[in-house]
Short mmCIF file of C-alpha atoms in Angstrom, two decimals:
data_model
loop_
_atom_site.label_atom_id
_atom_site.label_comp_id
_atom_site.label_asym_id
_atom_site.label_seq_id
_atom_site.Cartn_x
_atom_site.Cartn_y
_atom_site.Cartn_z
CA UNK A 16 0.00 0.00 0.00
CA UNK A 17 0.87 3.86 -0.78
CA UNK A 18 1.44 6.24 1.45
CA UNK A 19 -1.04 9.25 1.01
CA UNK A 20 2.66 11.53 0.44
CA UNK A 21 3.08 9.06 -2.60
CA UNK A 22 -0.40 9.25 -3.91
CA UNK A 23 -0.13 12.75 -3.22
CA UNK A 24 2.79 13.32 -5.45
CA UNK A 25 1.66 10.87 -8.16
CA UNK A 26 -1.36 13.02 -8.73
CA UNK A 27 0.29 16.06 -8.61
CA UNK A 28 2.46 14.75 -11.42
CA UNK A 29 -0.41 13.72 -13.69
CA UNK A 30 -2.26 16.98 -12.73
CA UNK A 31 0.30 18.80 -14.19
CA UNK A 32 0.76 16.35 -17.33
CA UNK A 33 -3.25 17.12 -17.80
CA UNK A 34 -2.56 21.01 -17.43
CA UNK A 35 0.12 21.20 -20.21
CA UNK A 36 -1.21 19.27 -22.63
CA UNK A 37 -4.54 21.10 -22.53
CA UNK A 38 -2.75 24.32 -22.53
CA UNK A 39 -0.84 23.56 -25.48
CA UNK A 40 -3.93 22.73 -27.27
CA UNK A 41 -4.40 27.50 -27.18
CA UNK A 42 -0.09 27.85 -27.82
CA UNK A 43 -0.78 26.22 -30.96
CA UNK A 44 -3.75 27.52 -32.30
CA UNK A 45 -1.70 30.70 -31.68
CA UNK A 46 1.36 29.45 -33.60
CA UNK A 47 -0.34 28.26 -36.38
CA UNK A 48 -2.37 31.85 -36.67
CA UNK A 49 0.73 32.79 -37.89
CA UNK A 50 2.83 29.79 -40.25
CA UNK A 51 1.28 26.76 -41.99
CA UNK A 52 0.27 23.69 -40.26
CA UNK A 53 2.91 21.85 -41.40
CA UNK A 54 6.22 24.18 -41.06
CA UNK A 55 5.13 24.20 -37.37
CA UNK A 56 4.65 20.41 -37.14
CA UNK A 57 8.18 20.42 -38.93
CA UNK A 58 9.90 22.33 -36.12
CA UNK A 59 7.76 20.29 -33.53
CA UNK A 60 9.33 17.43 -34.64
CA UNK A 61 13.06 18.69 -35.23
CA UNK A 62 13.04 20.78 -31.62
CA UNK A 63 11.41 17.27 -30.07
CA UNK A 64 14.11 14.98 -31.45
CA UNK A 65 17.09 16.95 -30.29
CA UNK A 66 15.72 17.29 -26.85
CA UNK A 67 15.56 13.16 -27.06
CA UNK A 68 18.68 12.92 -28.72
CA UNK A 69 20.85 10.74 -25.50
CA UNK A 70 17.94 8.02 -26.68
CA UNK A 71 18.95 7.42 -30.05
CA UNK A 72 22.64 6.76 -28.57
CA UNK A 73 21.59 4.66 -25.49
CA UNK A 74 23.29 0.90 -25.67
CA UNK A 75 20.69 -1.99 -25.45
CA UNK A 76 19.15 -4.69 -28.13
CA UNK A 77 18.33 -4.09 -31.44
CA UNK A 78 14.66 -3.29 -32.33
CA UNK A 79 12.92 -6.44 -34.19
CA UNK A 80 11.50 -6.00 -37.24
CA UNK A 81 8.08 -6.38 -35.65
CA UNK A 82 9.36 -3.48 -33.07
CA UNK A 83 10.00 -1.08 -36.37
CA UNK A 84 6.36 -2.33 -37.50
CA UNK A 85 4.41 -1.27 -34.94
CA UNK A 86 6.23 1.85 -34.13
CA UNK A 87 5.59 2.76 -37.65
CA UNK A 88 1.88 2.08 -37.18
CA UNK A 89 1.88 4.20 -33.97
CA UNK A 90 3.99 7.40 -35.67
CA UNK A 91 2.04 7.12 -38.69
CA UNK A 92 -1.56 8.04 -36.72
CA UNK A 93 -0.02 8.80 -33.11
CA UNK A 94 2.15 11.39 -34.15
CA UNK A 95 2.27 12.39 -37.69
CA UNK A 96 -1.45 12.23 -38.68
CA UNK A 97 -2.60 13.42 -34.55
CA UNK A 98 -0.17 16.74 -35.15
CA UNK A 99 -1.45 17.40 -38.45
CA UNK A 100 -5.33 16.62 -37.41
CA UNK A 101 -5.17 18.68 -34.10
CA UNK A 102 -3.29 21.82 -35.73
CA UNK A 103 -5.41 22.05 -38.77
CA UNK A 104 -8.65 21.54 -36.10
CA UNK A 105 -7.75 24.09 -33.98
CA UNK A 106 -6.71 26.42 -37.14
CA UNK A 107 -10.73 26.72 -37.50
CA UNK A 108 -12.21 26.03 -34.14
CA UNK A 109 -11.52 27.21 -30.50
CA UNK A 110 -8.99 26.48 -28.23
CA UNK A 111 -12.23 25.65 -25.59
CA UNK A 112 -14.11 23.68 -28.22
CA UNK A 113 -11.02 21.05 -29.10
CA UNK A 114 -9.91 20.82 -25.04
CA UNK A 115 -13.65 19.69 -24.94
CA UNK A 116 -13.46 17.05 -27.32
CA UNK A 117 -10.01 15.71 -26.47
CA UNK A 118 -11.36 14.93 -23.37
CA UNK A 119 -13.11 12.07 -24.55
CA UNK A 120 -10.09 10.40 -25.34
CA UNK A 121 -10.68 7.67 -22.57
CA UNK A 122 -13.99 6.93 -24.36
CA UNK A 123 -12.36 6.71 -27.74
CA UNK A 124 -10.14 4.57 -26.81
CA UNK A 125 -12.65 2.04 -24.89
CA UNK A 126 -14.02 1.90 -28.00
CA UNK A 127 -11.09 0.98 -30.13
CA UNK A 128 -9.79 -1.24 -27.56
CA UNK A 129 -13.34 -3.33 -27.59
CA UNK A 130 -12.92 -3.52 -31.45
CA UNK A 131 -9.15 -3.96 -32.20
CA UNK A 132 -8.20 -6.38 -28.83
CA UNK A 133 -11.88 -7.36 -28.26
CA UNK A 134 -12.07 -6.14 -24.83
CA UNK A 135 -14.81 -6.21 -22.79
CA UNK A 136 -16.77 -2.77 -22.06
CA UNK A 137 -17.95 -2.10 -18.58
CA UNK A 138 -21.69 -0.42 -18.37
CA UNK A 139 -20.32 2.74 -16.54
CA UNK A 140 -17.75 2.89 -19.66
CA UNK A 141 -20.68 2.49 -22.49
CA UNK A 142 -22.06 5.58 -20.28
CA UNK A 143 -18.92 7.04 -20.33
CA UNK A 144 -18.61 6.87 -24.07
CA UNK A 145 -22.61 8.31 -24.37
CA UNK A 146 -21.98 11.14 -22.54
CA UNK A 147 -18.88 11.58 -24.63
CA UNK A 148 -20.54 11.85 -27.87
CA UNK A 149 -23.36 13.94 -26.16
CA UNK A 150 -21.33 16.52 -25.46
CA UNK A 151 -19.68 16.53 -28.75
CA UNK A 152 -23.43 16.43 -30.33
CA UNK A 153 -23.85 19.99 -27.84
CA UNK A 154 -20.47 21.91 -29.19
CA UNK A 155 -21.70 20.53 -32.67
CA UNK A 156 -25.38 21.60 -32.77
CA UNK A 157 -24.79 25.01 -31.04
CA UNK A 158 -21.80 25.75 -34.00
CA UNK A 159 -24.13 25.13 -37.04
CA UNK A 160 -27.47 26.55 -35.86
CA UNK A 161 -26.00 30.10 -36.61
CA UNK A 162 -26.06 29.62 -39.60
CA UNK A 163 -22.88 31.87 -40.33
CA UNK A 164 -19.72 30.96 -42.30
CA UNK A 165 -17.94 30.91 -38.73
CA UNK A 166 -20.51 28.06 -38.20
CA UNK A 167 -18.61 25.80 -40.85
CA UNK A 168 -15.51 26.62 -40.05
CA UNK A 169 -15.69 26.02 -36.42
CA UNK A 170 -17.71 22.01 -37.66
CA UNK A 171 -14.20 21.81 -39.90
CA UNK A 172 -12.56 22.15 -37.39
CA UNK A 173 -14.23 19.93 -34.64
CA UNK A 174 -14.06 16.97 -37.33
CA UNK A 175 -10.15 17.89 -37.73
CA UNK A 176 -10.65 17.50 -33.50
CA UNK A 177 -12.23 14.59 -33.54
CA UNK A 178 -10.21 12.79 -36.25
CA UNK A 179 -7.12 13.69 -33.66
CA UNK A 180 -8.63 11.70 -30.94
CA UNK A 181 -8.93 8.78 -33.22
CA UNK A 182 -5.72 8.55 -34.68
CA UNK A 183 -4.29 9.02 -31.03
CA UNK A 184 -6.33 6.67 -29.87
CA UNK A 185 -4.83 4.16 -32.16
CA UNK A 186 -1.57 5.16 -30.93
CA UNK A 187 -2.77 4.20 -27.36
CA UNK A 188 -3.82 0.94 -28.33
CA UNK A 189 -1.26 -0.29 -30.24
CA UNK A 190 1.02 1.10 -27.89
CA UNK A 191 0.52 -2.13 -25.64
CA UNK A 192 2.31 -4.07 -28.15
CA UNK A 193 5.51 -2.02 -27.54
CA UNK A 194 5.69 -1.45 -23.88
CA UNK A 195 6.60 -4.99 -22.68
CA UNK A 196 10.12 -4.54 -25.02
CA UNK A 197 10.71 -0.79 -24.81
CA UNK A 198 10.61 1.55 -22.05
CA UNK A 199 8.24 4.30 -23.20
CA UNK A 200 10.83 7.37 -23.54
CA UNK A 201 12.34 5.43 -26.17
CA UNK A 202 9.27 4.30 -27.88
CA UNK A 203 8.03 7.99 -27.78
CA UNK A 204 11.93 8.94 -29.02
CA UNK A 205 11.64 7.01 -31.85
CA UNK A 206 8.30 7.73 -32.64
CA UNK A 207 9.24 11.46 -33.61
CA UNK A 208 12.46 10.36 -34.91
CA UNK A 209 10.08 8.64 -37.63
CA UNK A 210 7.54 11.43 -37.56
CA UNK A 211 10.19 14.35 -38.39
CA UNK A 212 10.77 12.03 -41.68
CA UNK A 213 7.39 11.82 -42.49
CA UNK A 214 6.87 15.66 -41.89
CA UNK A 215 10.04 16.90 -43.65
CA UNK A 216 9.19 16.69 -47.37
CA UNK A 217 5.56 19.20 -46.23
CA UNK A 218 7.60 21.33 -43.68
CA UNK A 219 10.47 21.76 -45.98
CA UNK A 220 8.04 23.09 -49.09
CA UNK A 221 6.33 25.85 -46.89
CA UNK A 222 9.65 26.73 -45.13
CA UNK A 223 11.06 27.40 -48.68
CA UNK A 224 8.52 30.13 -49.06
CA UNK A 225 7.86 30.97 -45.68
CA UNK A 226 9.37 34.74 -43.93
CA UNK A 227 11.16 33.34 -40.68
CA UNK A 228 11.64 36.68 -39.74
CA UNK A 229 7.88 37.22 -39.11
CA UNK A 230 8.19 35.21 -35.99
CA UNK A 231 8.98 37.57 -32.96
CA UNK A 232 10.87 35.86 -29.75
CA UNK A 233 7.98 35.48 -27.98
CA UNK A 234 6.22 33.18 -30.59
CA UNK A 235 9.89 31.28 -30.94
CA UNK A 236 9.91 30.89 -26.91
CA UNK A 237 6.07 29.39 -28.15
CA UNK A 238 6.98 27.00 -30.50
CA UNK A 239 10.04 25.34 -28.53
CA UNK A 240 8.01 25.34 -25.37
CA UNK A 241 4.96 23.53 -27.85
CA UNK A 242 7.61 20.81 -28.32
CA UNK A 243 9.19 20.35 -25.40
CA UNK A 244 5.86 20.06 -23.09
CA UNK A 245 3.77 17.71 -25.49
CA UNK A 246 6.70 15.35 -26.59
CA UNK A 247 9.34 15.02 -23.02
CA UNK A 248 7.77 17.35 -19.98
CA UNK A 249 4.00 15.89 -20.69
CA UNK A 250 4.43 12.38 -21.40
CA UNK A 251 7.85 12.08 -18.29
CA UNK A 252 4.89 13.44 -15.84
CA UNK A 253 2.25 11.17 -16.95
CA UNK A 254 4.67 8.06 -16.61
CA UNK A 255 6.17 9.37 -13.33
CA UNK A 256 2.90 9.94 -12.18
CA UNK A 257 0.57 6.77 -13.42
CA UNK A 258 3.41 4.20 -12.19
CA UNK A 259 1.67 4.14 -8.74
CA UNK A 260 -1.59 4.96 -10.03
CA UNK A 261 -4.21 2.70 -10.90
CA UNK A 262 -5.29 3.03 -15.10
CA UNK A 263 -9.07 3.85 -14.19
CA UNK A 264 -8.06 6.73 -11.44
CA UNK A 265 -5.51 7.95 -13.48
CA UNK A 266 -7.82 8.70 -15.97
CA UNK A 267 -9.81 10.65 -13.97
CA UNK A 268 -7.18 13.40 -14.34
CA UNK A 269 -7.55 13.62 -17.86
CA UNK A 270 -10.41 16.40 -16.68
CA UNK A 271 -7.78 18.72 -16.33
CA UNK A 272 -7.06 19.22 -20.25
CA UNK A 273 -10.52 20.63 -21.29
CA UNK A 274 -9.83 23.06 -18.47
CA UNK A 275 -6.37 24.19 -18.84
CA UNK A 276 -7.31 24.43 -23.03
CA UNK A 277 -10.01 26.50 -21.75
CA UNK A 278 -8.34 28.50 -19.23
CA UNK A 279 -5.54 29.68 -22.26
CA UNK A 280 -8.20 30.32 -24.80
CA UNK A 281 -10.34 32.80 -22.65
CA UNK A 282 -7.42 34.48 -20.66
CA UNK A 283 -4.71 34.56 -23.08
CA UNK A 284 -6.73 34.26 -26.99
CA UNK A 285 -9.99 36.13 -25.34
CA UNK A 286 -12.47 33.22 -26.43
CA UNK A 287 -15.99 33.42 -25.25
CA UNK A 288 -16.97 30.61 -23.04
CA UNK A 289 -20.22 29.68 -24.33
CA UNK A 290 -23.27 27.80 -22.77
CA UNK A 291 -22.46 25.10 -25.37
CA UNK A 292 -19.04 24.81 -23.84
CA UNK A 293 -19.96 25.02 -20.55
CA UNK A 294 -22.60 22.05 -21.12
CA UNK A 295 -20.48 19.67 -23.44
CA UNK A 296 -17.81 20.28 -20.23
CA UNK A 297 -19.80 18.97 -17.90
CA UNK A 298 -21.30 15.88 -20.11
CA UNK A 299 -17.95 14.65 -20.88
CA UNK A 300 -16.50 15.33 -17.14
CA UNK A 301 -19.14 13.46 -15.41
CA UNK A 302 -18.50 10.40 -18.41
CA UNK A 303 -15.39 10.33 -17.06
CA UNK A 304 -16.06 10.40 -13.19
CA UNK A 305 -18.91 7.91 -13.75
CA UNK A 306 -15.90 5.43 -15.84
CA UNK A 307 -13.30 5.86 -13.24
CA UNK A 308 -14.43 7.80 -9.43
CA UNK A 309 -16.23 4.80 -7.80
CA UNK A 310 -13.50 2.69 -9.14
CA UNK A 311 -11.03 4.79 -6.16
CA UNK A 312 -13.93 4.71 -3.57
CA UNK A 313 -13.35 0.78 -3.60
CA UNK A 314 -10.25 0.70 -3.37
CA UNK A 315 -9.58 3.31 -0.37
CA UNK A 316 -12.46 1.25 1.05
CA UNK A 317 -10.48 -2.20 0.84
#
């Protein structure tokens, strides 16, 4: 049993995990207010794989062939297609809006895991997954009743949103093919090692034409923090944090990305917090407490 210091710290770690990746959901709708999609993914990838550089060097076995498969699977939609999906979403919809429907990554992925390992789904998790889609039904209904050109954009953008959550979903899944052989810094190492490859022929095309010298420090300090916090500080908290943590109360913390993504769109890119927001919020928040709270009542019970 863990002390309530250790539990204490393991959910401050995954706390702050939560909080950075929803707040880098606003840092790069800013960034890519400003360059193309893919010239950001491009320096993403690049600032990411220098950061993880000691990995590449590290002495140990050889990757299998079936290794290099599956990490290719997981790059291809975990990291390549996810960056591209996300930044183009967020390039028509609100920071708020795609914290919102990220959050139903746990549902996403109950899904996929049902259909792809053919595991069993609980009946709090097929709530879970209802209220999950409700609330994306809310943000989706209240965008296209106006009617406007906005309107469109914003339902572009959601489906760019949503398409994110799939493709890291499949990223998740397959994921549990890897982690019995590699430890998961080097999995996520090698992961944008392959995803800077895939990026560079796009990023190189619109850096040919692009004006660097349009990007002021700030924006630079931006785009390296972008990289650092969703591809080493994000994913070494989550780990730290989730080793002492059980899965289904460990996902509870995922609330916190909806409301740090919210938090930077209103304060810092002055988004309006609408009812639909606040509703689809609270329909996808209490999926989540509903798939994973009485789960940690139990167990403090035992």
């Amino acid at each position: 049993m863990h002390s309530s210091k250790s539990n204490t710290v393991s959910y401050s770690l995954l706390t702050l995990a939560m909080l950075l990746t929803g707040a880098n959901i606003g840092f790069g709708k800013a960034a890519v207010a400003i360059m193309p999609v893919v010239l950001f993914g491009l320096l993403r990838y690049v600032i990411a794989v220098i950061a993880m550089a000691p990995q590449y060097f590290k002495t140990g076995t050889r990757l299998t062939r079936g290794e290099w498969i599956n990490l290719c699977v997981q790059t291809f939609f975990g990291t390549f297609l996810f960056t591209l999906c996300m930044l183009y979403g967020v390039q028509h919809t609100t920071a708020t809006a795609a914290g919102v429907i990220t959050s139903t990554l746990p549902a996403t992925v109950a899904i996929l895991s049902r259909l792809i390992l053919k595991e069993q789904l609980s009946g709090r998790t097929m709530i879970s997954i209802l209220l999950a889609i409700l609330g994306i039904a809310v943000l989706t209904l209240a965008k296209t009743d106006t009617g406007t050109t906005t309107a469109t954009s914003s339902l572009i953008g959601n489906l760019f949103v949503i398409a994110a959550v799939i493709c890291e979903s499949i990223y998740v899944v397959f994921s549990k093919r890897l982690t019995g052989s590699l430890s998961p810094m080097r999995i996520t190492a090698y992961s944008h090692l392959l995803g800077l490859f895939l990026m560079l022929p796009f990023g190189l095309t619109a850096a040919w034409s692009y004006d660097f010298s349009t990007i002021t420090i700030n924006m630079w300090g931006i785009i390296i923090w972008y990289a650092l916090a969703a591809s080493v500080f994000a994913f070494w908290l989550w780990l730290s944090g989730s080793k002492h943590v059980p899965a289904n109360v460990a996902g509870i913390f995922t609330a916190f990305m909806p409301i740090a993504a919210a938090f930077v769109g209103v304060v810092f890119l002055h988004e309006q917090l609408s009812w639909a927001h606040l509703v689809a919020l609270i329909l996808v928040l209490s999926g989540i407490a509903i798939a994973s709270w009485p789960q940690q009542f139990r167990r403090q019970e035992v």
